[in-house]
mmCIF file of N, CA and C in Angstrom:
data_model
loop_
_atom_site.group_PDB
_atom_site.id
_atom_site.type_symbol
_atom_site.label_atom_id
_atom_site.label_comp_id
_atom_site.label_asym_id
_atom_site.label_seq_id
_atom_site.Cartn_x
_atom_site.Cartn_y
_atom_site.Cartn_z
ATOM 1 N N MET A 146 40.752 -108.979 9.873
ATOM 2 C CA MET A 146 39.695 -108.473 9.335
ATOM 3 C C MET A 146 39.024 -109.328 8.370
ATOM 4 N N SER A 147 37.863 -109.574 8.335
ATOM 5 C CA SER A 147 37.288 -110.646 7.339
ATOM 6 C C SER A 147 36.117 -109.580 6.828
ATOM 7 N N LEU A 148 36.309 -109.998 5.529
ATOM 8 C CA LEU A 148 35.125 -109.359 4.630
ATOM 9 C C LEU A 148 34.647 -110.523 3.450
ATOM 10 N N PRO A 149 33.437 -110.232 3.323
ATOM 11 C CA PRO A 149 32.576 -111.378 2.244
ATOM 12 C C PRO A 149 33.727 -111.159 1.088
ATOM 13 N N SER A 150 33.784 -112.081 0.280
ATOM 14 C CA SER A 150 34.367 -112.219 -0.708
ATOM 15 C C SER A 150 33.903 -111.368 -2.086
ATOM 16 N N ASP A 151 32.871 -111.156 -2.392
ATOM 17 C CA ASP A 151 32.230 -110.021 -3.314
ATOM 18 C C ASP A 151 32.766 -108.645 -2.795
ATOM 19 N N LEU A 152 32.419 -108.338 -1.526
ATOM 20 C CA LEU A 152 33.076 -107.179 -1.373
ATOM 21 C C LEU A 152 34.328 -106.642 -1.298
ATOM 22 N N LEU A 153 35.326 -107.924 -1.121
ATOM 23 C CA LEU A 153 36.656 -107.786 -1.393
ATOM 24 C C LEU A 153 36.793 -107.799 -2.522
ATOM 25 N N THR A 154 36.153 -108.205 -3.612
ATOM 26 C CA THR A 154 36.498 -108.285 -5.020
ATOM 27 C C THR A 154 36.142 -107.156 -5.544
ATOM 28 N N LYS A 155 35.010 -106.633 -5.127
ATOM 29 C CA LYS A 155 34.556 -105.034 -5.553
ATOM 30 C C LYS A 155 35.609 -103.961 -4.951
ATOM 31 N N PHE A 156 35.901 -104.182 -3.941
ATOM 32 C CA PHE A 156 37.347 -103.115 -3.410
ATOM 33 C C PHE A 156 38.254 -103.220 -4.255
ATOM 34 N N ASP A 157 38.702 -104.783 -4.568
ATOM 35 C CA ASP A 157 40.138 -104.547 -5.255
ATOM 36 C C ASP A 157 39.943 -104.239 -6.925
ATOM 37 N N GLU A 158 38.531 -104.319 -7.248
ATOM 38 C CA GLU A 158 38.562 -103.416 -8.348
ATOM 39 C C GLU A 158 38.308 -102.062 -8.456
ATOM 40 N N SER A 159 37.956 -101.806 -7.472
ATOM 41 C CA SER A 159 37.969 -100.266 -7.164
ATOM 42 C C SER A 159 39.190 -99.604 -6.951
ATOM 43 N N MET A 160 40.270 -100.443 -6.232
ATOM 44 C CA MET A 160 41.446 -100.002 -5.799
ATOM 45 C C MET A 160 42.429 -99.832 -6.961
ATOM 46 N N VAL A 161 41.916 -100.575 -7.818
ATOM 47 C CA VAL A 161 42.829 -100.362 -9.223
ATOM 48 C C VAL A 161 42.472 -99.423 -10.101
ATOM 49 N N LYS A 162 41.175 -99.161 -10.000
ATOM 50 C CA LYS A 162 40.782 -97.928 -11.002
ATOM 51 C C LYS A 162 41.154 -96.931 -10.355
ATOM 52 N N ALA A 163 40.908 -96.832 -9.284
ATOM 53 C CA ALA A 163 41.795 -95.647 -8.311
ATOM 54 C C ALA A 163 43.389 -95.609 -8.493
ATOM 55 N N GLY A 164 44.069 -96.575 -8.938
ATOM 56 C CA GLY A 164 45.212 -96.470 -9.373
ATOM 57 C C GLY A 164 46.341 -96.596 -7.895
ATOM 58 N N TYR A 165 45.451 -97.551 -6.857
ATOM 59 C CA TYR A 165 46.352 -98.184 -6.040
ATOM 60 C C TYR A 165 47.218 -99.682 -6.260
ATOM 61 N N SER A 166 47.814 -99.832 -5.912
ATOM 62 C CA SER A 166 48.736 -101.184 -6.272
ATOM 63 C C SER A 166 48.675 -102.159 -4.921
ATOM 64 N N ASP A 167 48.295 -101.028 -3.827
ATOM 65 C CA ASP A 167 48.564 -101.757 -2.753
ATOM 66 C C ASP A 167 47.527 -101.878 -1.646
ATOM 67 N N ARG A 168 46.955 -102.962 -1.493
ATOM 68 C CA ARG A 168 45.319 -102.931 -0.821
ATOM 69 C C ARG A 168 45.631 -102.413 0.706
ATOM 70 N N SER A 169 46.781 -102.440 1.399
ATOM 71 C CA SER A 169 47.063 -101.638 2.491
ATOM 72 C C SER A 169 46.901 -100.328 2.301
ATOM 73 N N LYS A 170 47.215 -99.345 1.328
ATOM 74 C CA LYS A 170 47.032 -98.519 1.230
ATOM 75 C C LYS A 170 45.894 -97.536 0.821
ATOM 76 N N ALA A 171 45.252 -98.600 0.124
ATOM 77 C CA ALA A 171 43.480 -98.324 0.172
ATOM 78 C C ALA A 171 42.863 -98.222 1.094
ATOM 79 N N LEU A 172 42.982 -99.420 1.765
ATOM 80 C CA LEU A 172 42.479 -99.547 2.740
ATOM 81 C C LEU A 172 42.563 -98.281 3.788
ATOM 82 N N GLN A 173 43.824 -98.070 4.406
ATOM 83 C CA GLN A 173 44.040 -96.744 4.993
ATOM 84 C C GLN A 173 43.348 -95.543 4.379
ATOM 85 N N THR A 174 43.408 -95.579 3.275
ATOM 86 C CA THR A 174 42.591 -94.254 2.604
ATOM 87 C C THR A 174 41.121 -94.252 2.636
ATOM 88 N N ALA A 175 40.703 -95.283 2.570
ATOM 89 C CA ALA A 175 39.179 -95.799 2.918
ATOM 90 C C ALA A 175 38.911 -95.427 4.458
ATOM 91 N N ILE A 176 39.727 -95.965 5.420
ATOM 92 C CA ILE A 176 39.438 -95.797 6.506
ATOM 93 C C ILE A 176 39.321 -94.123 7.376
ATOM 94 N N HIS A 177 40.457 -93.498 6.235
ATOM 95 C CA HIS A 177 40.684 -92.172 6.648
ATOM 96 C C HIS A 177 39.479 -91.336 6.439
ATOM 97 N N SER A 178 38.841 -91.736 5.138
ATOM 98 C CA SER A 178 37.705 -91.311 4.395
ATOM 99 C C SER A 178 36.656 -91.241 5.710
ATOM 100 N N LEU A 179 36.247 -92.282 6.107
ATOM 101 C CA LEU A 179 35.153 -92.765 6.680
ATOM 102 C C LEU A 179 35.058 -91.753 8.041
ATOM 103 N N ILE A 180 36.440 -91.720 8.608
ATOM 104 C CA ILE A 180 36.799 -90.761 9.983
ATOM 105 C C ILE A 180 36.502 -89.470 9.573
ATOM 106 N N ASP A 181 36.819 -88.982 8.341
ATOM 107 C CA ASP A 181 36.458 -87.722 7.977
ATOM 108 C C ASP A 181 35.369 -87.362 7.903
ATOM 109 N N ASP A 182 34.592 -88.410 6.862
ATOM 110 C CA ASP A 182 33.241 -88.175 6.784
ATOM 111 C C ASP A 182 32.300 -87.854 8.295
ATOM 112 N N TYR A 183 32.659 -88.774 9.088
ATOM 113 C CA TYR A 183 31.770 -88.798 10.093
ATOM 114 C C TYR A 183 32.172 -87.680 11.305
ATOM 115 N N SER A 184 33.524 -87.076 11.241
ATOM 116 C CA SER A 184 33.900 -85.897 11.944
ATOM 117 C C SER A 184 33.088 -84.579 11.447
ATOM 118 N N TRP A 185 33.010 -84.627 10.019
ATOM 119 C CA TRP A 185 32.142 -83.582 9.468
ATOM 120 C C TRP A 185 30.802 -83.523 9.978
ATOM 121 N N LYS A 186 30.137 -84.799 9.767
ATOM 122 C CA LYS A 186 28.920 -84.779 10.547
ATOM 123 C C LYS A 186 28.688 -84.972 11.879
ATOM 124 N N SER A 187 29.440 -85.290 12.820
ATOM 125 C CA SER A 187 29.077 -85.231 13.968
ATOM 126 C C SER A 187 29.348 -83.776 14.494
ATOM 127 N N ASN A 188 29.011 -83.548 16.011
ATOM 128 C CA ASN A 188 28.875 -82.258 16.281
ATOM 129 C C ASN A 188 30.260 -81.826 17.488
ATOM 130 N N ASP A 189 31.356 -82.679 17.164
ATOM 131 C CA ASP A 189 32.596 -82.465 17.992
ATOM 132 C C ASP A 189 33.047 -81.043 17.242
ATOM 133 N N SER A 190 33.814 -80.078 18.139
ATOM 134 C CA SER A 190 34.089 -79.142 17.582
ATOM 135 C C SER A 190 35.859 -79.479 17.667
ATOM 136 N N THR A 191 35.857 -80.228 16.595
ATOM 137 C CA THR A 191 37.400 -80.572 16.397
ATOM 138 C C THR A 191 37.818 -79.488 15.024
ATOM 139 N N GLU A 192 38.864 -79.768 14.832
ATOM 140 C CA GLU A 192 39.471 -78.600 13.757
ATOM 141 C C GLU A 192 39.599 -79.595 12.547
ATOM 142 N N GLY A 193 39.760 -78.910 11.446
ATOM 143 C CA GLY A 193 39.517 -79.817 10.303
ATOM 144 C C GLY A 193 40.149 -78.651 9.140
ATOM 145 N N ALA A 194 40.410 -79.286 7.826
ATOM 146 C CA ALA A 194 40.485 -78.423 6.664
ATOM 147 C C ALA A 194 39.746 -78.898 5.187
ATOM 148 N N GLY A 195 39.575 -78.491 4.493
ATOM 149 C CA GLY A 195 39.221 -78.615 3.007
ATOM 150 C C GLY A 195 38.535 -77.560 2.389
ATOM 151 N N VAL A 196 37.684 -78.052 0.917
ATOM 152 C CA VAL A 196 36.968 -77.203 0.310
ATOM 153 C C VAL A 196 35.618 -77.241 0.358
ATOM 154 N N ILE A 197 35.400 -76.105 0.159
ATOM 155 C CA ILE A 197 33.753 -75.935 -0.349
ATOM 156 C C ILE A 197 33.714 -75.458 -1.763
ATOM 157 N N ILE A 198 32.950 -76.355 -2.552
ATOM 158 C CA ILE A 198 33.129 -75.883 -3.812
ATOM 159 C C ILE A 198 31.237 -75.675 -4.179
ATOM 160 N N VAL A 199 31.092 -74.531 -5.022
ATOM 161 C CA VAL A 199 30.018 -73.804 -5.110
ATOM 162 C C VAL A 199 29.610 -73.585 -6.679
ATOM 163 N N MET A 200 28.880 -74.136 -7.412
ATOM 164 C CA MET A 200 28.394 -73.410 -8.599
ATOM 165 C C MET A 200 27.037 -72.647 -8.535
ATOM 166 N N TYR A 201 27.071 -71.743 -9.399
ATOM 167 C CA TYR A 201 26.248 -70.683 -9.325
ATOM 168 C C TYR A 201 25.946 -69.839 -10.359
ATOM 169 N N ASP A 202 24.644 -69.338 -10.479
ATOM 170 C CA ASP A 202 24.366 -68.382 -11.569
ATOM 171 C C ASP A 202 24.404 -66.996 -10.898
ATOM 172 N N ASN A 203 25.534 -66.380 -11.497
ATOM 173 C CA ASN A 203 25.992 -64.922 -11.005
ATOM 174 C C ASN A 203 25.104 -64.179 -11.410
ATOM 175 N N HIS A 204 23.957 -64.388 -12.062
ATOM 176 C CA HIS A 204 22.990 -63.231 -12.395
ATOM 177 C C HIS A 204 21.777 -63.371 -11.636
ATOM 178 N N ALA A 205 21.664 -64.747 -10.783
ATOM 179 C CA ALA A 205 20.072 -65.104 -10.112
ATOM 180 C C ALA A 205 20.381 -64.488 -8.731
ATOM 181 N N TYR A 206 19.464 -63.733 -8.567
ATOM 182 C CA TYR A 206 19.420 -63.860 -6.778
ATOM 183 C C TYR A 206 20.466 -62.935 -6.569
ATOM 184 N N ASN A 207 21.168 -62.050 -7.013
ATOM 185 C CA ASN A 207 22.749 -61.265 -6.556
ATOM 186 C C ASN A 207 23.519 -62.181 -6.170
ATOM 187 N N GLN A 208 23.392 -63.410 -6.774
ATOM 188 C CA GLN A 208 24.410 -64.010 -5.676
ATOM 189 C C GLN A 208 25.868 -63.657 -5.632
ATOM 190 N N ASP A 209 26.693 -63.250 -6.585
ATOM 191 C CA ASP A 209 27.748 -62.602 -6.342
ATOM 192 C C ASP A 209 28.055 -62.182 -5.152
ATOM 193 N N LYS A 210 27.288 -61.149 -4.997
ATOM 194 C CA LYS A 210 27.145 -60.025 -3.901
ATOM 195 C C LYS A 210 27.028 -61.200 -2.720
ATOM 196 N N LYS A 211 25.979 -61.812 -2.433
ATOM 197 C CA LYS A 211 25.748 -62.881 -1.362
ATOM 198 C C LYS A 211 26.766 -63.483 -0.736
ATOM 199 N N SER A 212 27.397 -64.011 -1.964
ATOM 200 C CA SER A 212 28.603 -64.926 -1.519
ATOM 201 C C SER A 212 29.718 -64.261 -0.792
ATOM 202 N N THR A 213 30.253 -63.193 -1.510
ATOM 203 C CA THR A 213 31.234 -62.473 -0.876
ATOM 204 C C THR A 213 31.038 -61.788 0.476
ATOM 205 N N LEU A 214 29.602 -61.286 0.695
ATOM 206 C CA LEU A 214 29.405 -61.114 2.085
ATOM 207 C C LEU A 214 29.188 -62.049 2.893
ATOM 208 N N THR A 215 28.739 -63.209 2.783
ATOM 209 C CA THR A 215 28.854 -64.254 3.389
ATOM 210 C C THR A 215 30.345 -64.710 3.886
ATOM 211 N N GLN A 216 31.127 -64.676 2.850
ATOM 212 C CA GLN A 216 32.559 -65.079 3.151
ATOM 213 C C GLN A 216 33.264 -64.110 3.755
ATOM 214 N N HIS A 217 33.110 -63.137 4.024
ATOM 215 C CA HIS A 217 33.677 -61.993 4.791
ATOM 216 C C HIS A 217 33.162 -62.021 6.167
ATOM 217 N N GLN A 218 32.046 -62.498 6.316
ATOM 218 C CA GLN A 218 31.572 -63.077 7.788
ATOM 219 C C GLN A 218 32.434 -64.140 8.485
ATOM 220 N N TYR A 219 33.483 -65.112 7.568
ATOM 221 C CA TYR A 219 33.995 -66.109 8.165
ATOM 222 C C TYR A 219 35.839 -66.297 7.637
ATOM 223 N N THR A 220 36.457 -65.059 7.599
ATOM 224 C CA THR A 220 37.777 -64.941 7.406
ATOM 225 C C THR A 220 38.541 -65.572 8.200
ATOM 226 N N ASP A 221 37.931 -65.874 9.553
ATOM 227 C CA ASP A 221 38.706 -66.563 10.287
ATOM 228 C C ASP A 221 38.991 -68.389 9.975
ATOM 229 N N VAL A 222 38.342 -68.555 9.189
ATOM 230 C CA VAL A 222 38.240 -69.870 8.452
ATOM 231 C C VAL A 222 38.500 -69.878 7.313
ATOM 232 N N ILE A 223 38.463 -69.175 6.402
ATOM 233 C CA ILE A 223 38.486 -69.409 4.930
ATOM 234 C C ILE A 223 40.152 -68.837 4.625
ATOM 235 N N SER A 224 41.052 -69.783 4.073
ATOM 236 C CA SER A 224 42.450 -69.532 3.763
ATOM 237 C C SER A 224 42.393 -68.672 2.391
ATOM 238 N N ALA A 225 41.778 -69.216 1.228
ATOM 239 C CA ALA A 225 41.942 -68.672 0.148
ATOM 240 C C ALA A 225 40.535 -69.268 -0.664
ATOM 241 N N SER A 226 39.966 -68.278 -1.676
ATOM 242 C CA SER A 226 39.061 -68.590 -2.607
ATOM 243 C C SER A 226 39.440 -68.482 -4.246
ATOM 244 N N THR A 227 38.952 -69.317 -4.892
ATOM 245 C CA THR A 227 38.951 -68.755 -6.302
ATOM 246 C C THR A 227 37.717 -68.710 -7.185
ATOM 247 N N HIS A 228 37.689 -68.037 -8.154
ATOM 248 C CA HIS A 228 36.159 -67.987 -8.814
ATOM 249 C C HIS A 228 36.746 -67.971 -10.388
ATOM 250 N N VAL A 229 35.908 -68.876 -10.907
ATOM 251 C CA VAL A 229 35.951 -69.157 -12.278
ATOM 252 C C VAL A 229 34.447 -69.038 -13.575
ATOM 253 N N HIS A 230 34.925 -68.398 -14.400
ATOM 254 C CA HIS A 230 33.403 -67.950 -15.091
ATOM 255 C C HIS A 230 33.545 -69.134 -15.769
ATOM 256 N N LEU A 231 32.093 -69.675 -16.080
ATOM 257 C CA LEU A 231 31.814 -70.940 -16.873
ATOM 258 C C LEU A 231 30.993 -70.091 -17.802
ATOM 259 N N LYS A 232 30.226 -71.088 -18.764
ATOM 260 C CA LYS A 232 29.328 -70.790 -19.713
ATOM 261 C C LYS A 232 27.930 -70.338 -19.338
ATOM 262 N N ASN A 233 27.205 -69.791 -19.651
ATOM 263 C CA ASN A 233 25.772 -69.196 -19.705
ATOM 264 C C ASN A 233 25.481 -68.736 -18.004
ATOM 265 N N ASN A 234 26.505 -67.869 -17.648
ATOM 266 C CA ASN A 234 26.702 -66.766 -16.450
ATOM 267 C C ASN A 234 26.600 -67.758 -15.537
ATOM 268 N N ASN A 235 27.328 -68.928 -15.482
ATOM 269 C CA ASN A 235 27.600 -69.864 -14.317
ATOM 270 C C ASN A 235 28.926 -69.826 -13.695
ATOM 271 N N CYS A 236 29.011 -69.725 -12.613
ATOM 272 C CA CYS A 236 30.481 -69.770 -11.855
ATOM 273 C C CYS A 236 30.549 -70.676 -11.121
ATOM 274 N N LEU A 237 32.083 -70.704 -11.016
ATOM 275 C CA LEU A 237 32.657 -71.930 -9.964
ATOM 276 C C LEU A 237 33.469 -71.238 -9.108
ATOM 277 N N GLU A 238 33.275 -71.686 -7.644
ATOM 278 C CA GLU A 238 34.012 -71.106 -6.767
ATOM 279 C C GLU A 238 34.705 -72.171 -5.745
ATOM 280 N N THR A 239 35.692 -71.897 -5.499
ATOM 281 C CA THR A 239 36.084 -73.202 -4.643
ATOM 282 C C THR A 239 36.602 -72.152 -3.199
ATOM 283 N N ILE A 240 36.553 -72.588 -2.104
ATOM 284 C CA ILE A 240 36.684 -71.996 -1.002
ATOM 285 C C ILE A 240 37.597 -72.954 -0.097
ATOM 286 N N ILE A 241 38.660 -72.458 0.218
ATOM 287 C CA ILE A 241 39.499 -73.474 1.067
ATOM 288 C C ILE A 241 39.392 -72.788 2.328
ATOM 289 N N VAL A 242 39.329 -74.129 3.092
ATOM 290 C CA VAL A 242 38.898 -73.664 4.751
ATOM 291 C C VAL A 242 39.664 -74.587 5.443
ATOM 292 N N LYS A 243 39.848 -73.708 6.639
ATOM 293 C CA LYS A 243 40.923 -74.619 7.894
ATOM 294 C C LYS A 243 40.414 -73.951 9.052
ATOM 295 N N GLY A 244 40.392 -74.824 10.193
ATOM 296 C CA GLY A 244 39.912 -74.333 11.626
ATOM 297 C C GLY A 244 38.686 -74.652 11.891
ATOM 298 N N ASP A 245 38.144 -74.442 12.927
ATOM 299 C CA ASP A 245 37.140 -74.996 13.722
ATOM 300 C C ASP A 245 35.798 -75.568 12.700
ATOM 301 N N ILE A 246 35.819 -76.785 13.000
ATOM 302 C CA ILE A 246 34.522 -77.569 11.998
ATOM 303 C C ILE A 246 33.032 -76.951 12.018
ATOM 304 N N LYS A 247 33.173 -76.795 13.236
ATOM 305 C CA LYS A 247 31.290 -76.023 13.573
ATOM 306 C C LYS A 247 31.424 -74.715 12.410
ATOM 307 N N LYS A 248 32.158 -74.055 12.661
ATOM 308 C CA LYS A 248 32.115 -72.732 11.804
ATOM 309 C C LYS A 248 32.444 -72.905 10.025
ATOM 310 N N ILE A 249 32.994 -74.165 9.934
ATOM 311 C CA ILE A 249 33.314 -74.380 8.693
ATOM 312 C C ILE A 249 31.886 -74.666 8.019
ATOM 313 N N ARG A 250 31.276 -75.606 8.921
ATOM 314 C CA ARG A 250 30.033 -76.488 8.677
ATOM 315 C C ARG A 250 28.689 -75.145 8.682
ATOM 316 N N ASP A 251 29.025 -73.772 9.263
ATOM 317 C CA ASP A 251 27.974 -73.059 9.564
ATOM 318 C C ASP A 251 28.353 -72.135 8.090
ATOM 319 N N LEU A 252 29.557 -72.060 7.768
ATOM 320 C CA LEU A 252 29.967 -71.577 6.211
ATOM 321 C C LEU A 252 29.157 -72.092 5.515
ATOM 322 N N ALA A 253 29.276 -73.563 5.053
ATOM 323 C CA ALA A 253 28.808 -73.913 4.153
ATOM 324 C C ALA A 253 26.892 -73.986 4.153
ATOM 325 N N LYS A 254 26.530 -73.829 5.623
ATOM 326 C CA LYS A 254 25.104 -73.944 5.596
ATOM 327 C C LYS A 254 24.640 -72.353 5.071
ATOM 328 N N HIS A 255 25.392 -71.330 5.276
ATOM 329 C CA HIS A 255 24.688 -70.278 4.973
ATOM 330 C C HIS A 255 25.264 -69.870 3.415
ATOM 331 N N LEU A 256 26.142 -70.304 2.882
ATOM 332 C CA LEU A 256 26.401 -70.359 1.455
ATOM 333 C C LEU A 256 25.256 -71.101 0.583
ATOM 334 N N SER A 257 24.993 -71.958 1.134
ATOM 335 C CA SER A 257 23.774 -72.666 0.696
ATOM 336 C C SER A 257 22.676 -72.469 0.714
ATOM 337 N N GLU A 258 22.328 -71.527 1.597
ATOM 338 C CA GLU A 258 20.925 -70.832 1.788
ATOM 339 C C GLU A 258 20.585 -69.817 0.687
ATOM 340 N N ASN A 259 21.653 -69.517 -0.234
ATOM 341 C CA ASN A 259 21.376 -68.346 -1.178
ATOM 342 C C ASN A 259 20.726 -69.176 -2.377
ATOM 343 N N ARG A 260 19.900 -68.875 -2.919
ATOM 344 C CA ARG A 260 18.465 -69.174 -3.939
ATOM 345 C C ARG A 260 19.442 -69.248 -5.276
ATOM 346 N N GLY A 261 20.702 -68.491 -5.590
ATOM 347 C CA GLY A 261 21.202 -68.668 -6.757
ATOM 348 C C GLY A 261 22.295 -69.961 -6.685
ATOM 349 N N ILE A 262 22.619 -70.495 -5.804
ATOM 350 C CA ILE A 262 23.288 -72.062 -5.531
ATOM 351 C C ILE A 262 22.738 -72.936 -6.369
ATOM 352 N N LYS A 263 23.328 -73.517 -7.315
ATOM 353 C CA LYS A 263 23.043 -74.495 -8.542
ATOM 354 C C LYS A 263 23.262 -76.025 -7.552
ATOM 355 N N SER A 264 24.895 -75.625 -7.154
ATOM 356 C CA SER A 264 25.422 -77.282 -6.219
ATOM 357 C C SER A 264 26.383 -76.586 -5.227
ATOM 358 N N LEU A 265 26.424 -77.210 -4.372
ATOM 359 C CA LEU A 265 27.533 -77.110 -3.194
ATOM 360 C C LEU A 265 27.840 -78.320 -2.622
ATOM 361 N N LYS A 266 29.293 -78.479 -2.742
ATOM 362 C CA LYS A 266 29.783 -79.622 -2.210
ATOM 363 C C LYS A 266 30.955 -79.422 -0.989
ATOM 364 N N VAL A 267 31.067 -80.092 -0.318
ATOM 365 C CA VAL A 267 32.260 -80.178 0.708
ATOM 366 C C VAL A 267 33.271 -81.124 0.972
ATOM 367 N N ASN A 268 34.182 -80.806 0.797
ATOM 368 C CA ASN A 268 35.136 -82.206 1.039
ATOM 369 C C ASN A 268 35.967 -81.896 1.855
ATOM 370 N N PHE A 269 35.738 -82.536 3.266
ATOM 371 C CA PHE A 269 36.589 -82.105 4.465
ATOM 372 C C PHE A 269 37.235 -83.393 4.997
ATOM 373 N N MET A 270 38.464 -82.968 5.488
ATOM 374 C CA MET A 270 39.452 -83.667 6.317
ATOM 375 C C MET A 270 39.734 -83.349 7.418
ATOM 376 N N SER A 271 39.583 -84.182 8.609
ATOM 377 C CA SER A 271 39.737 -83.927 9.915
ATOM 378 C C SER A 271 41.341 -83.978 9.988
ATOM 379 N N VAL A 272 41.850 -82.958 11.025
ATOM 380 C CA VAL A 272 43.069 -82.911 11.060
ATOM 381 C C VAL A 272 43.295 -83.524 12.615
ATOM 382 N N MET A 273 44.324 -84.863 12.117
ATOM 383 C CA MET A 273 44.690 -85.474 13.217
ATOM 384 C C MET A 273 46.033 -85.411 14.114
#
């Protein structure tokens, strides 16, 4: 594999900051990340696992109830969830998911449609 020297220098700097001492392992991790990102965005019906992280104002737009109702529709892909109370009526929820990627994508979409959501991120890994 050939890379421009400036790209390799930036990769090596990032690798060290991330705690990798082995370029080969850092490259494997980067390649897996690319595969996971593509799997998440593609229309393949593959399986996967990950976490949906949601921050919301629990007093806005009945968000607590809407989130719970939505999650009850996806019990086949939700393994567990946690709820943490933050400052100023903000809550942080993590939803651990596994199973059909299309259903996980659908769950994230339905959660993001709720108006009280301030931030929603999905960290997804394909199951190889």
